[in-house]
XYZ file of C-alpha atoms in Angstrom:
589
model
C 94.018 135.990 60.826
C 92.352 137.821 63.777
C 94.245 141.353 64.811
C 94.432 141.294 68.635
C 92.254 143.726 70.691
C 89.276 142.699 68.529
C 86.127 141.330 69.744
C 86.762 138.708 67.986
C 90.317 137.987 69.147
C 88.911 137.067 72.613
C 90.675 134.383 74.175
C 87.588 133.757 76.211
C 85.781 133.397 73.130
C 88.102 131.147 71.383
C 88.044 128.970 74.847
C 84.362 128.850 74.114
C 84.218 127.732 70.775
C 86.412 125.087 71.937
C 84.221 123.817 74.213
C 81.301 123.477 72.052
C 83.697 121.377 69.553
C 84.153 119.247 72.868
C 80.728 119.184 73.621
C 79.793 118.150 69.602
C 82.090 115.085 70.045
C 81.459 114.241 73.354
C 77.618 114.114 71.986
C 77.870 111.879 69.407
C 81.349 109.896 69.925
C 80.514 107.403 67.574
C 79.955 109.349 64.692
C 82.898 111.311 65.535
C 84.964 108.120 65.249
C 83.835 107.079 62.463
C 84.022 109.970 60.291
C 87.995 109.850 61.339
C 88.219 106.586 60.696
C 86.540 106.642 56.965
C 88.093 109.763 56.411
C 91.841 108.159 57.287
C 90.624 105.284 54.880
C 89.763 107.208 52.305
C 93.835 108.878 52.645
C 95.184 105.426 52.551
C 93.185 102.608 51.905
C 93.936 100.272 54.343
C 98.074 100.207 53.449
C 100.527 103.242 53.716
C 101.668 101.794 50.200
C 98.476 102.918 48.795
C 98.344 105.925 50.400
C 96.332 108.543 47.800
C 98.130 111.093 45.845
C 96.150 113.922 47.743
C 97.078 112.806 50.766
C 100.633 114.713 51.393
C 98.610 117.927 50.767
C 95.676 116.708 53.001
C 97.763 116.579 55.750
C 99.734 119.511 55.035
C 96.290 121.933 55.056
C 95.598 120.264 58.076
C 98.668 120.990 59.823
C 98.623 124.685 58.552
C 95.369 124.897 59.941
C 96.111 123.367 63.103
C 99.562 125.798 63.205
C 97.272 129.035 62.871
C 94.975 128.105 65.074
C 97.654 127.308 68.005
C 99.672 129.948 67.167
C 96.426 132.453 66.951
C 95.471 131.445 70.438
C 98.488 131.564 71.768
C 99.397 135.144 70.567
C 95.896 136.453 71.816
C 96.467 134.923 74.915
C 99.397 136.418 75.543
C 98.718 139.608 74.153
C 100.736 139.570 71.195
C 100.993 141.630 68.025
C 98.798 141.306 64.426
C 102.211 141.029 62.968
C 104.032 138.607 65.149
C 101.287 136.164 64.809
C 101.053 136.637 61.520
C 104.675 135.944 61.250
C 104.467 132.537 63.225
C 101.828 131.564 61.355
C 103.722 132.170 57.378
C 107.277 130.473 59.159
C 104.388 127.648 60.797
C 102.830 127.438 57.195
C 106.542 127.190 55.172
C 107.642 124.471 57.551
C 104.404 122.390 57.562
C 104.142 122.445 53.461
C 107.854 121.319 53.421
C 106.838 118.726 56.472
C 104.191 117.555 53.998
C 106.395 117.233 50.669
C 108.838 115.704 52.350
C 106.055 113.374 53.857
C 105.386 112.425 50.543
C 109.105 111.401 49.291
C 110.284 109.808 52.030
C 110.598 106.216 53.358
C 109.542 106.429 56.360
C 106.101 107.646 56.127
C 104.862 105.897 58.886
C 106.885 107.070 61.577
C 106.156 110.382 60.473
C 102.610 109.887 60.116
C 102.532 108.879 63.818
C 104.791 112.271 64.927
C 102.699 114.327 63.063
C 99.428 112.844 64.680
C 100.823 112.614 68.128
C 101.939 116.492 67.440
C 98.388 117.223 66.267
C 96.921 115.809 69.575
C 99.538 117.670 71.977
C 99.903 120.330 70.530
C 95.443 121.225 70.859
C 95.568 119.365 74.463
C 98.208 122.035 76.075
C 96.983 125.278 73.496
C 93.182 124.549 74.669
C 93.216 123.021 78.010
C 91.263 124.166 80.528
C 91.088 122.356 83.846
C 87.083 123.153 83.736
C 87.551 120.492 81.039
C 90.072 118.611 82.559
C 88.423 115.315 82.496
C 87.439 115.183 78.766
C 91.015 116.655 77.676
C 92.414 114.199 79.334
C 90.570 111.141 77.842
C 90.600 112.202 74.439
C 94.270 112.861 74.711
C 94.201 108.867 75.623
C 91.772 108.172 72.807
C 93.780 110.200 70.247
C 97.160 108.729 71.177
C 95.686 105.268 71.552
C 93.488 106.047 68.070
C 97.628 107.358 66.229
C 98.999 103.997 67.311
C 96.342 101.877 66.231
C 96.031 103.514 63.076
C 99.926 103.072 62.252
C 99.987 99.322 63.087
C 96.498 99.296 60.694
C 98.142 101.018 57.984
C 101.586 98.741 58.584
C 99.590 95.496 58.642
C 98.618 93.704 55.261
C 95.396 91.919 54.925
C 97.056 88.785 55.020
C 99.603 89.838 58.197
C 98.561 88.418 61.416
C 95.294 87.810 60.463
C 92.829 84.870 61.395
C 91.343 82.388 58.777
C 91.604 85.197 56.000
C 92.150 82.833 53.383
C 92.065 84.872 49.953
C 90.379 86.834 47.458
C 87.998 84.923 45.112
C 86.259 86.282 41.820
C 83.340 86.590 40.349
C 82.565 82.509 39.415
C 84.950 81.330 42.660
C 84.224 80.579 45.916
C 87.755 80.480 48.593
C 87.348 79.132 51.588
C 88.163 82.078 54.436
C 87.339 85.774 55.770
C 88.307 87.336 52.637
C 86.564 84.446 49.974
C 83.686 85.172 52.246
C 83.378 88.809 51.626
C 84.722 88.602 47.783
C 81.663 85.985 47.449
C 79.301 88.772 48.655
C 80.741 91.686 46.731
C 80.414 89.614 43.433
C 77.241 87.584 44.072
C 75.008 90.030 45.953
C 73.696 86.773 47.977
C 74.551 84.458 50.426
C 76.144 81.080 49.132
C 73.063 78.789 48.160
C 74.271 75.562 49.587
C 75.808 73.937 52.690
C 78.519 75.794 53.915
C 80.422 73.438 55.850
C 82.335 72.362 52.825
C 83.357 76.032 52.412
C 85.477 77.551 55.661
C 84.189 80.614 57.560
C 81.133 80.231 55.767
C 79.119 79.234 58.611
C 79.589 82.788 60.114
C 76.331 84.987 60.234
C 76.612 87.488 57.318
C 76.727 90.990 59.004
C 80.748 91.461 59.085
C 81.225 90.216 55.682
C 78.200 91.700 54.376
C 79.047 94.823 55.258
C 83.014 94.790 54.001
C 81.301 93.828 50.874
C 79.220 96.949 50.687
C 82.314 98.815 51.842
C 84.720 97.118 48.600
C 81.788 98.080 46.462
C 80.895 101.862 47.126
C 85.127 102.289 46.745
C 85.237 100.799 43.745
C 82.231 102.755 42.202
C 82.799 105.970 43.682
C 87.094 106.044 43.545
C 87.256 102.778 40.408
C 89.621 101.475 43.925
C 90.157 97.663 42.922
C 89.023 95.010 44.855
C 92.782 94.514 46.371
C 92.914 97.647 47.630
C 88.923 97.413 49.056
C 89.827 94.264 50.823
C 92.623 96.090 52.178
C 90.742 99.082 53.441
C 88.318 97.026 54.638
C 90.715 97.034 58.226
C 89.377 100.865 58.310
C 86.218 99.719 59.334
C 87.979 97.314 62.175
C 90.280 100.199 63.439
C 86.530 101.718 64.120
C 84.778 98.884 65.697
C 87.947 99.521 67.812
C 87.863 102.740 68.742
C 83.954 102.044 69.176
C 85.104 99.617 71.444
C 87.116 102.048 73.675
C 84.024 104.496 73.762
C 81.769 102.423 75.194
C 84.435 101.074 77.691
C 84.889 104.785 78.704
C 80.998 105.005 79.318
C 81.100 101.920 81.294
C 83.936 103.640 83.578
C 81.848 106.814 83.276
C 78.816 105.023 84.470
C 79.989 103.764 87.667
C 81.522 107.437 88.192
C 84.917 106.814 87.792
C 86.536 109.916 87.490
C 90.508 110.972 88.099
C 93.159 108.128 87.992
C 90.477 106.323 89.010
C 88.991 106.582 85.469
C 92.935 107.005 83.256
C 93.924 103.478 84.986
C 91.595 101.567 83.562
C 91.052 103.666 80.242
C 94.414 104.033 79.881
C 94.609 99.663 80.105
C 91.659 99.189 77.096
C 92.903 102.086 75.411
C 96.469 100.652 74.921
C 95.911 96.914 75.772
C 97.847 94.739 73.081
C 94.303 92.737 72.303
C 92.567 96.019 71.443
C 95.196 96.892 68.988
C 95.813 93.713 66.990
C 91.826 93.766 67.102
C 92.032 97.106 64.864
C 93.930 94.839 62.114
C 91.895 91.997 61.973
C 89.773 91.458 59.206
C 87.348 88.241 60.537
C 84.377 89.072 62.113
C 85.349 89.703 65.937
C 86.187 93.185 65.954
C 82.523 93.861 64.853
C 80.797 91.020 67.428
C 83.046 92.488 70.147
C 81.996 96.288 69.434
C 77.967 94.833 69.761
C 78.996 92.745 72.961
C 80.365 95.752 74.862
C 77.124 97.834 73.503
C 74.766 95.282 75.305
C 76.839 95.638 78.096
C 76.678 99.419 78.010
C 72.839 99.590 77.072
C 72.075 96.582 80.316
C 73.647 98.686 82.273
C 71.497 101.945 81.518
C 68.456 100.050 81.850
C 69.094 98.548 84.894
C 69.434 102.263 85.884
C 66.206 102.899 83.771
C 64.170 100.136 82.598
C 62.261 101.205 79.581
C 61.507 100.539 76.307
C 64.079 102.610 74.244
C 66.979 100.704 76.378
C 65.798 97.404 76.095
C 65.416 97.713 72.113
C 69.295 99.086 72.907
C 70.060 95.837 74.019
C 68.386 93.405 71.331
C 69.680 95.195 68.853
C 73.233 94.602 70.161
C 72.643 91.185 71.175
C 70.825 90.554 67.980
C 73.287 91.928 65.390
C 76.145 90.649 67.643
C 75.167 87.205 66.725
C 74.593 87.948 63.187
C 78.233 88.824 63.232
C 79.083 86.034 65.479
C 77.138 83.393 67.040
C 79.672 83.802 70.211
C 77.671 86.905 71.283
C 75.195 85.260 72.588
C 77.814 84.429 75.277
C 76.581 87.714 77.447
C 72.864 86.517 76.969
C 72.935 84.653 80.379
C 74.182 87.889 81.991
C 71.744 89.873 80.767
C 68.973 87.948 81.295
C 69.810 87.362 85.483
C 69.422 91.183 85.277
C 66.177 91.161 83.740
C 64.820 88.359 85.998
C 65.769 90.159 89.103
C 64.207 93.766 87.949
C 61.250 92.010 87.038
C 60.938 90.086 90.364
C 62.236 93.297 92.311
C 59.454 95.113 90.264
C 56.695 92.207 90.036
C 53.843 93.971 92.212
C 54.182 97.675 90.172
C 55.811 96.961 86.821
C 55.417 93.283 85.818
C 53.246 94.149 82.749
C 55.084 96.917 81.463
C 58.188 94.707 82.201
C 56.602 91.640 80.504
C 56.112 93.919 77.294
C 59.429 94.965 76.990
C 60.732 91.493 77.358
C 58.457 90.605 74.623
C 60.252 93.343 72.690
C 63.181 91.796 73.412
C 62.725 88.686 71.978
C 60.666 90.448 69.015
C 64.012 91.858 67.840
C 66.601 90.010 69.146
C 66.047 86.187 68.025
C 65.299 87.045 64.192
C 68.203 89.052 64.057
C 70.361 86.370 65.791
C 69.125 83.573 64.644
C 67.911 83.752 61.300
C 71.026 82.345 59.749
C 71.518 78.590 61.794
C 67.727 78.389 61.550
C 68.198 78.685 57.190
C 71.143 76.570 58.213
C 69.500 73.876 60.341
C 66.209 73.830 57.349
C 68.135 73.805 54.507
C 70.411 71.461 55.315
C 70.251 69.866 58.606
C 73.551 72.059 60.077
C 73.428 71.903 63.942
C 72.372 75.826 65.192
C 75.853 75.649 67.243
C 77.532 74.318 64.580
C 81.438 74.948 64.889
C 83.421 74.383 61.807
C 85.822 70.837 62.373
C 89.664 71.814 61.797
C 91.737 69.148 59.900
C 94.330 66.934 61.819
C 97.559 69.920 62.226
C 101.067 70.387 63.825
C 99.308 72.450 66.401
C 97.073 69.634 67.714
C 97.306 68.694 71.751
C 95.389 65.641 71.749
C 98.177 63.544 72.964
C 97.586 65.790 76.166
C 94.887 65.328 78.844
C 93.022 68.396 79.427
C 93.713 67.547 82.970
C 97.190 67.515 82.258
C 97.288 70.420 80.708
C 95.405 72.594 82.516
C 97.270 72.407 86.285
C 101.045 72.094 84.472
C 102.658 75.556 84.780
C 105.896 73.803 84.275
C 108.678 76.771 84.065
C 109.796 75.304 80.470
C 106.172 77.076 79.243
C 107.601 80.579 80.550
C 111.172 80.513 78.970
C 109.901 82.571 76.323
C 106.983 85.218 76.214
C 105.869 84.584 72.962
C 103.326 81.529 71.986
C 105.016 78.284 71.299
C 104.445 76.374 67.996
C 105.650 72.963 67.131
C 107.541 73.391 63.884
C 110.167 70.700 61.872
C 113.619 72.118 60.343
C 114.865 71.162 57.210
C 115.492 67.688 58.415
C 112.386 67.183 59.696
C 113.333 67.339 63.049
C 110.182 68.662 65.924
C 111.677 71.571 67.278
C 109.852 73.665 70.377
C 106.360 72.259 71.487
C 102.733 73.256 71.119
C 101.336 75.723 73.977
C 98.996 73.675 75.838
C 98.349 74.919 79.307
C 94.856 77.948 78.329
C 95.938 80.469 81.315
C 99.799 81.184 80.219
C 99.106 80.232 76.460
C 96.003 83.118 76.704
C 97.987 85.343 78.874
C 100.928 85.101 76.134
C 99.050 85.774 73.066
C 96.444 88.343 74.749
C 100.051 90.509 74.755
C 101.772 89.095 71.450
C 98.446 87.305 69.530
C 99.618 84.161 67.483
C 101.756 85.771 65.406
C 104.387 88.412 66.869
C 107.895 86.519 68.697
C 111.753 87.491 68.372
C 111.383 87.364 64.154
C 109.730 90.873 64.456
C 112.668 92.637 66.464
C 115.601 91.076 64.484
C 117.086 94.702 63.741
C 115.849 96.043 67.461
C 117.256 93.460 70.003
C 116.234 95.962 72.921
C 112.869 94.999 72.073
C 113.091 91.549 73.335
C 113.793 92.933 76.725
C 110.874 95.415 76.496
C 108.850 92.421 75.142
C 109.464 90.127 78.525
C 108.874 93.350 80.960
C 105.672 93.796 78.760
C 104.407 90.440 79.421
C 105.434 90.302 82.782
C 103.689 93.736 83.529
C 100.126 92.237 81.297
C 100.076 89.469 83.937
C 100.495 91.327 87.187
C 97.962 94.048 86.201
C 95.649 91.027 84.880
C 96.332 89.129 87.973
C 95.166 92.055 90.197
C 92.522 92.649 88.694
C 90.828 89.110 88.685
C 91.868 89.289 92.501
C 90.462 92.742 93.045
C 87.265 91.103 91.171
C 86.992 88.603 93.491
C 87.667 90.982 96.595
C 84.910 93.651 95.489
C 82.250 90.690 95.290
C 82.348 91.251 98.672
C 83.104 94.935 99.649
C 81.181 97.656 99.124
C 82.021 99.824 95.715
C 80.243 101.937 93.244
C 78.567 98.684 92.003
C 75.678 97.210 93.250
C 74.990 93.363 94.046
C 73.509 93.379 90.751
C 76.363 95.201 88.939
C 78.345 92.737 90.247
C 76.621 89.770 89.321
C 76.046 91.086 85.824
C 79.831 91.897 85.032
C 81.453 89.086 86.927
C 79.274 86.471 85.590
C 79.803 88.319 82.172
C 84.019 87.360 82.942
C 83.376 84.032 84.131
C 81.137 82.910 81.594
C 83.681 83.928 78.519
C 86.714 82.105 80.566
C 84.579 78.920 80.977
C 83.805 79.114 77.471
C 87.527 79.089 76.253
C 87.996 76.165 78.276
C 85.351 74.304 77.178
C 86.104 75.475 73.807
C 90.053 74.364 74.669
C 89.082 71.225 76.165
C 86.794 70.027 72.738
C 88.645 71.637 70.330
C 92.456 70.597 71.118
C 94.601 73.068 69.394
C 96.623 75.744 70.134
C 93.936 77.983 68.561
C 91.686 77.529 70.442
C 93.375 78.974 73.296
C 92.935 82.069 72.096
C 92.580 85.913 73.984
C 90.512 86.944 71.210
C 87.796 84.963 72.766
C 87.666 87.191 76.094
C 89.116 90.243 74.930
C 85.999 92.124 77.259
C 87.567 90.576 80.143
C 89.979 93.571 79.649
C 87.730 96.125 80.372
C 85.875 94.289 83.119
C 89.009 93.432 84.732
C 89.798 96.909 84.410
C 86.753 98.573 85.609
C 87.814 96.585 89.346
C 91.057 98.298 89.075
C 89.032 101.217 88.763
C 86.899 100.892 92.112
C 90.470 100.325 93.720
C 91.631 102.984 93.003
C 88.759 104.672 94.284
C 89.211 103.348 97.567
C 93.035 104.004 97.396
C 92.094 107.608 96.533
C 90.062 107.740 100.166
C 92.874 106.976 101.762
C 95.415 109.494 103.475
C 98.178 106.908 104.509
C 101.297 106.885 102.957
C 101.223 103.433 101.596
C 97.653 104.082 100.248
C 99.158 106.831 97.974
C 102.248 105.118 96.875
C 100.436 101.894 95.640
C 97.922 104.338 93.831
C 100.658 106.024 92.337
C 102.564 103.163 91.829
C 99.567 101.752 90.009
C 99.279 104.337 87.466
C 102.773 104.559 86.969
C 102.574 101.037 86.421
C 99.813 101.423 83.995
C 101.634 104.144 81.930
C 104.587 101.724 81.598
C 102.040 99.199 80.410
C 100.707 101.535 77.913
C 104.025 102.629 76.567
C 105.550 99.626 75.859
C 102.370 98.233 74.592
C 102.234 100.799 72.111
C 105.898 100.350 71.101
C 106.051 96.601 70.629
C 103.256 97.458 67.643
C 104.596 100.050 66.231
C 107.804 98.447 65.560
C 105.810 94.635 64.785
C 103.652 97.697 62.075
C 107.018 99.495 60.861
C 109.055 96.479 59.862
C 106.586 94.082 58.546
């Protein structure tokens, strides 16, 4: 404890150390999420019912830490007595410790998990604000919120809870078809599976996800004897960071174009909260990693359009590269990228075309091995198409019977009764009750809020929720609708992007929605219609909503200002609701 009127009691100096704690994290965001991340894995490994039995007292050091240092600050700041912050901080200290041991006895760990996080954050955002930091308190007060509700539905959310093509957990001489027979291959065998795939599902997937669960499973089990069970389990740690890693480089993306006020907490505020971005931090396929890469090449194309050298063009095959060693899909923002490289090397010919011409041979250098190593052993070994997609069996959810025609201009009101995804399903007679979603737009605009999985079976004891649910979905599709119209509308007015900005993100957009409904029209399930296949279209949608705001912001006239503030009132609703439909899908599953 400090005594006040000390040098060191300072508030100045306190503010200061602060600010170099910002500056630390603001440095090296990546590393600072992923220490979190691991270091919340390592407290509960991957379930709240496994949470460690150091855990309670974890947390309750933390919050007495946290209470001192508050308090402390507070007390200086105001000029108060040795004693009376020494007596805030013992009563601080004797609550937190029985906050903590009641933490670990009760039932309801998870709800006060998320208070004592969201306290955490709050409670350092209003002690330490300073309005000379006002723009980096304010996003990580986003990111930490967004990070607290994330990491509850994570820790509420079973490996085999609204997952995709999991399947299960094989041993040592058996090889299950899915995500997890995938990785539980790796972690026994050390090697890929020495024979043609396609008999085996998921197993056409590059390695790099599974790969590196694998390594994950194994350094738990040698260095805490944590059972494979509980590694595949806490194997959704390393999603919730890919996540969060996710969010980062969206905020550099906003950051980049100088987005700054509710200019930049609109459309942070959307990625940070949207529904797609938090079932992502659950899933344990291979899209929360491919996704992470994507946005990285999108981030790294950006800065070397800005500054086209070597060290950002290696940037960008290493994404690219390692995005399609998680998941061939990544190479869907290869056409984007490479219009920007044509037109800085055609903009550049006369001074720059060798040095330009290098770095393109760089490119490729690292990017194809990387990327396509695997569908070449693939197409060598054993003849296997490079775009091989694995063929789904004849199921329920098949649309066949539809033309794509059909189904893409019907927006009969029947589809919208309901908000969630419709399923064709047989009672106990075996009578076809509902129908399969067929039309992409609502069935994509329905599950990018609810995925495949959540409908009225999650709110049974919380029938309030249903309403929330349909103002939710409702409020997803105007913000989602506005900003594909803004898109459009910014193509042609000026805004902080450039022709080439432009051209680069909103070919980006396009290029992932004509791939769903290409992938929709050849692939006719209900699966396939699927927002997990253009979850960046968030953040470029919301980047537009961004440069609106910006112009709204110009403005003096009274309507200007109320559909800016309208807008982010909007988007805080959004963000709410988003966030409470998951917790309560993560506290009752």
């Amino acid at each position: 404890m400090v005594q006040s009127g000390g040098s060191s009691s300072n508030p100045k100096r306190k503010a200061s150390y602060v600010e170099k704690s910002l500056g630390i994290i603001a440095a090296h965001p990546y590393i600072s999420a992923f220490i979190v991340c691991i270091a919340a894995g390592l407290m509960f490994f991957g379930s709240i019912d496994n949470m460690a039995t150091y855990t309670p007292a974890v947390l309750g050091l933390l919050s007495c830490c946290a209470s001192a240092l508050i308090i402390n600050h507070i007390c200086n700041k105001h000029k108060k007595s040795f004693y009376t912050s020494l007596a805030l901080t013992l009563s601080a200290t004797i609550l937190c410790l029985g906050a903590a041991w009641w933490f670990r006895n009760t039932h309801h760990k998870l709800i006060m998990l998320f208070c004592f996080g969201c306290l955490f954050i709050l409670g350092m955002y209003f002690t330490f604000f300073t309005s000379k930091l006002k723009r980096c308190f304010n996003s990580l007060l986003i990111m930490g919120i967004s990070f607290m509700v994330k990491l509850i539905y994570v820790l509420g959310t079973s490996m085999y809870t609204r997952q995709h093509d999991v399947g299960d957990l094989g041993g040592r001489d058996d090889i299950f078809s899915g995500h997890l027979g995938y990785i539980t291959y790796l972690f026994h065998n050390h090697h890929l599976y020495d024979g043609d795939y396609r008999e085996y599902m998921q197993y056409c997937h590059p390695p790099l996800h599974h790969t590196i669960c694998a390594v994950w499973m194994k350094l738990l089990n040698v260095l805490f004897h944590i059972d494979i069970q509980k590694g595949a389990e806490s194997a959704q740690f390393l999603s919730l960071f890919y996540s969060m890693a996710i969010l980062i480089t969206a905020y550099k993306i906003f950051r980049y174009f100088g987005l700054d006020g509710k200019a930049l907490y609109i459309p942070l505020l959307i990625t940070a909260f949207h529904p797609c971005f938090i079932f992502l931090s659950a899933l344990l396929n291979n899209d929360p990693l491919a996704w992470a890469l994507v946005m990285g090449a999108v981030y790294c194309t950006l800065k070397w359009y800005r500054e086209p050298d070597l060290k950002n063009i290696i940037k960008i095959a290493l994404c690219v590269g390692l995005g399609m060693m998680a998941k061939l899909s990544a190479a869907l923002a290869a056409p984007s990228i490479a219009a920007v490289f044509i037109i800085v090397f055609f903009r550049s010919f006369r001074t720059s075309w060798k040095k330009l011409l290098g770095q393109f041979i760089a490119f490729a250098a690292v990017c194809f091995p990387l990327g396509m190593w695997f569908p070449l052993r693939g197409y060598i070994r054993w003849n296997i198409p490079l775009t091989y997609v694995q063929e789904l069996p004849e199921m329920p959810q098949s649309i066949k019977g539809i033309s794509f025609i059909e189904r893409i201009t019907d927006f009969s009101p029947v589809q919208l009764e309901r908000v969630f995804e419709n399923w064709l399903w047989y009672d106990e007679t075996g009578a076809a009750r509902s129908f399969n979603e067929h039309n992409p737009l609502i069935a994509i605009l329905k599950n990018s809020v609810f995925s495949e999985h959540i409908n009225e079976n999650d709110f049974r004891d919380y029938s309030f929720m249903l309403n929330v649910c349909t103002a939710l979905f409702w409020l997803a599709a105007v913000l989602a609708a506005a900003a594909f119209v803004l898109m459009i509308v910014y193509i042609f007015r000026k805004c902080a992007a450039d022709r080439v900005h432009k051209l680069f993100l909103v070919s980006f957009h396009l290029i992932l929605i004509a791939n769903l409904y290409n992938l929709s029209k050849n692939y006719p399930m209900v699966c396939s219609m699927n927002f997990r296949y253009l979850m960046p279209t968030v953040i470029t949608g919301a980047l537009f909503l961004g440069f609106a705001q910006i112009s709204l912001n110009k403005s003096d006239r009274p309507p200007a200002k109320a559909v800016s503030l309208s807008l982010f009132v909007l988007t805080a609703a959004f963000a709410v609701m988003s966030s409470l439909v998951y917790f309560i899908s993560a506290i009752t599953t």
